[in-house]
Each structure stands twice: as structure tokens, then as C-alpha cells.
Amino acid sequence: MTTLSLKINGRPVTAAIEPRTLLVDFLRDSQGLTGTHVGCDTSQCGACIVLVDGRSMKSCSLLALQVHGREVTTIEGVAPSGDAGGRSLHPLQEAFRRHHALQCGFCTPGMILSALDLLSRHADPGEALIRTWLAGNLCRCTGYINIVRAIRSVASGRGADAPD
Ligand code: FES
Ligand code: FES
């Protein structure tokens, strides 16, 4: 066993782990953060995406020890209050709700975290850039049109209430 220290959703965490532990397994099994999904385990689907120091990464392809000393944000930490239970949503979560950008919701955490990284780099990405950026996120319900609309609606301060 070895000691892992990091911040998760703003909270300092220290834990004893097996060195081979994947980040996604640590988040789900040790921390109970099951909003980080496992769709493929082979770095294809993006359901496991989290932010590491603000950058989107596939947590099924990282050892937990690779984020030692860093800050990880999961979907549970995206809403301003840290509570995405319906009382307080991040504007991008609200946009996904408003634009019907999810069906089963399995891909949604990864889509939102990936899009947050995109929006932190490009204030107003166009549709082509959004689609290219999301190439590593698969939606089995194929709801890409509304996902792109939701992301476009919050770009450059247009807000979740912007027209399609
Ligand atoms: S579970 Fe990580 S990319 Fe699919
Ligand atoms: S909404 Fe079902 S996989 Fe995307």
C-alpha cells in the first residue's frame, strides 16, 4: 500500500491505496463518487472523464497515484454548492436540462466535464470545434445535436436561456 494525497472537489483527501489502483476505481469505490462512469475501460467512450487541475482526462486511463498532489473535479463537484441534486445546477448542467441534451444520462458527466474544459480554453467555440472536441465522448443514445446546442448556449455568456 502507498499513500495518496490530493484534493477532490475542493476537499483534501488522503488514503492508503494499492499502487495499481486506477483513478476511476478510487473515485467510485473508495470515495463513493459514482457520477464518474465506466463505459468501456479502454479509453474510448469518455464516460469516466474528470478534470485534473482543470483539464479533462479519462480517469480509466490514469493511475490514482498520477494525480497525487493535484486537484480533481468530478461531476459531483461541478454545481456551485457541490450539490447537483436539483437544487443548484451549474449553468452548463442547466443548459443540458433545458436543451434535452441527455436521454439515459450515462455519458452526461463526461460530456459536461469535457465541455467545461473546452469552454475554459475557448469562450465561444463554434459547432465544428465542439464536435471535434467531443470526439472522445461517445453517446450511445446519439443525442449529439442537443448536446452541441446546450454547450453553444452557455458559450460567451449567452446563458442557459439563449435561443437555440
Ligand atoms: S471508461 Fe474511460 S474512456 Fe470509457
Ligand atoms: S444520453 Fe445515453 S449515452 Fe448519452
Coordinates of C-alpha atoms and ligand atoms in Angstrom, one line a residue:
M1 CA 0.0 0.0 0.0
T2 CA 1.1 3.6 -0.6
T3 CA -0.3 6.9 0.5
L4 CA -2.2 9.1 -1.9
S5 CA -3.0 12.8 -1.1
L6 CA -5.0 15.1 -3.4
K7 CA -7.9 17.4 -3.5
I8 CA -11.3 16.1 -4.8
N9 CA -14.0 18.7 -5.4
G10 CA -12.1 21.1 -3.1
R11 CA -11.8 18.6 -0.3
P12 CA -8.4 17.4 0.9
V13 CA -8.2 13.6 0.7
T14 CA -5.5 11.2 2.0
A15 CA -5.9 7.5 1.5
A16 CA -3.8 4.3 1.5
I17 CA -4.2 2.6 -1.8
E18 CA -2.7 -0.2 -3.9
P19 CA -0.2 1.4 -6.4
R20 CA -2.0 -0.2 -9.3
T21 CA -5.4 1.4 -8.4
L22 CA -7.0 3.3 -11.3
L23 CA -8.2 6.8 -10.7
V24 CA -11.8 5.9 -11.8
D25 CA -11.9 2.9 -9.3
F26 CA -10.5 5.1 -6.5
L27 CA -13.2 7.8 -7.1
R28 CA -16.1 5.3 -7.4
D29 CA -15.1 2.6 -4.9
S30 CA -13.1 4.5 -2.3
Q31 CA -14.8 7.9 -2.5
G32 CA -18.3 6.9 -3.4
L33 CA -18.2 9.4 -6.4
T34 CA -20.2 7.2 -8.7
G35 CA -21.1 10.0 -11.1
T36 CA -17.8 9.1 -12.8
H37 CA -19.0 6.3 -15.1
V38 CA -17.2 3.3 -16.7
G39 CA -18.4 2.7 -20.2
C40 CA -15.5 0.9 -21.8
D41 CA -12.4 0.8 -19.6
T42 CA -10.3 1.1 -22.8
S43 CA -10.1 5.0 -23.2
Q44 CA -12.8 5.0 -25.9
C45 CA -16.0 6.4 -24.5
G46 CA -15.2 9.4 -22.2
A47 CA -17.8 8.4 -19.6
C48 CA -15.0 8.5 -17.0
I49 CA -13.7 12.0 -17.7
V50 CA -12.8 14.1 -14.8
L51 CA -10.9 17.4 -14.5
V52 CA -7.4 17.2 -13.2
D53 CA -6.2 20.7 -12.4
G54 CA -9.0 22.0 -14.7
R55 CA -8.1 19.8 -17.7
S56 CA -10.3 16.9 -18.9
M57 CA -8.8 13.5 -18.5
K58 CA -10.0 9.9 -18.8
S59 CA -9.8 8.5 -15.3
C60 CA -9.9 4.9 -16.6
S61 CA -6.5 5.6 -18.1
L62 CA -4.8 7.1 -15.1
L63 CA -3.4 5.6 -12.0
A64 CA -4.7 7.3 -8.9
L65 CA -1.1 7.9 -8.0
Q66 CA -0.6 10.0 -11.1
V67 CA -2.9 12.7 -9.6
H68 CA -1.0 12.8 -6.3
G69 CA -0.9 16.4 -5.1
R70 CA -3.3 17.6 -7.8
E71 CA -6.9 18.7 -7.8
V72 CA -9.6 16.5 -9.2
T73 CA -13.1 17.7 -10.1
T74 CA -15.8 15.1 -10.6
I75 CA -19.4 15.8 -11.7
E76 CA -20.4 15.9 -8.1
G77 CA -18.2 19.0 -7.7
V78 CA -19.4 21.0 -10.7
A79 CA -22.5 22.6 -9.2
P80 CA -21.7 25.8 -7.2
S81 CA -22.8 24.2 -3.9
G82 CA -21.3 20.9 -4.8
D83 CA -24.9 19.5 -4.7
A84 CA -26.3 18.6 -8.1
G85 CA -29.4 17.1 -6.6
G86 CA -31.7 19.5 -8.4
R87 CA -31.5 22.5 -6.1
S88 CA -28.4 24.1 -7.6
L89 CA -27.0 23.3 -11.0
H90 CA -24.0 24.7 -12.9
P91 CA -25.2 26.8 -15.9
L92 CA -23.9 24.0 -18.2
Q93 CA -25.9 21.4 -16.3
E94 CA -28.9 23.7 -16.5
A95 CA -28.3 24.1 -20.3
F96 CA -28.2 20.3 -20.7
R97 CA -31.5 20.0 -18.9
R98 CA -33.1 22.8 -20.9
H99 CA -32.0 21.6 -24.3
H100 CA -32.8 17.9 -23.6
A101 CA -29.2 17.1 -24.1
L102 CA -29.4 13.7 -22.3
Q103 CA -31.5 10.7 -22.6
C104 CA -30.2 7.9 -20.4
G105 CA -27.6 10.2 -18.9
F106 CA -24.8 7.7 -18.9
C107 CA -22.5 9.9 -21.0
T108 CA -23.5 13.2 -19.4
P109 CA -20.9 13.6 -16.6
G110 CA -18.1 13.1 -19.1
M111 CA -19.8 15.3 -21.7
I112 CA -20.2 18.1 -19.2
L113 CA -16.6 17.9 -17.7
S114 CA -15.1 17.7 -21.2
A115 CA -17.2 20.7 -22.3
L116 CA -16.1 22.7 -19.2
D117 CA -12.5 22.2 -20.2
L118 CA -13.3 23.3 -23.8
L119 CA -15.2 26.5 -22.5
S120 CA -12.2 27.3 -20.3
R121 CA -10.0 27.4 -23.4
H122 CA -12.4 28.9 -25.9
A123 CA -15.0 31.4 -24.7
D124 CA -17.2 30.9 -27.8
P125 CA -16.4 27.7 -29.6
G126 CA -18.3 27.1 -32.8
E127 CA -20.2 24.0 -33.6
A128 CA -17.3 22.5 -35.6
L129 CA -14.9 22.9 -32.7
I130 CA -17.4 21.5 -30.2
R131 CA -17.9 18.4 -32.3
T132 CA -14.2 17.9 -32.8
W133 CA -13.6 18.4 -29.1
L134 CA -16.2 15.8 -28.2
A135 CA -14.8 13.2 -30.5
G136 CA -13.6 11.3 -27.4
N137 CA -17.0 11.3 -25.8
L138 CA -19.5 8.7 -27.0
C139 CA -23.2 9.0 -26.5
R140 CA -25.0 5.7 -27.0
C141 CA -28.3 7.5 -27.2
T142 CA -26.8 9.6 -30.1
G143 CA -28.1 12.9 -28.7
Y144 CA -25.3 14.9 -30.2
I145 CA -27.4 17.7 -31.7
N146 CA -28.8 18.8 -28.4
I147 CA -25.5 18.3 -26.6
V148 CA -23.9 20.7 -29.0
R149 CA -26.8 23.2 -28.7
A150 CA -26.5 23.1 -24.9
I151 CA -22.8 23.9 -25.0
R152 CA -23.3 26.6 -27.6
S153 CA -26.0 28.2 -25.3
V154 CA -23.6 28.8 -22.5
A155 CA -20.7 29.9 -24.6
S156 CA -19.5 33.5 -24.3
G157 CA -22.1 34.5 -21.7
R158 CA -25.1 33.7 -23.8
G159 CA -26.6 31.9 -20.8
A160 CA -28.8 28.8 -20.5
D161 CA -31.8 30.7 -21.7
A162 CA -30.3 31.7 -25.0
P163 CA -32.4 30.6 -28.0
D164 CA -31.1 27.5 -30.0
Ligands
FES1 S1 -14.5 4.2 -19.3 FE1 -12.8 5.6 -19.6 S2 -13.0 6.1 -21.7 FE2 -14.6 4.7 -21.4
FES2 S1 -27.6 10.1 -23.1 FE1 -27.5 8.0 -23.1 S2 -25.4 7.6 -23.6 FE2 -25.6 9.7 -23.9

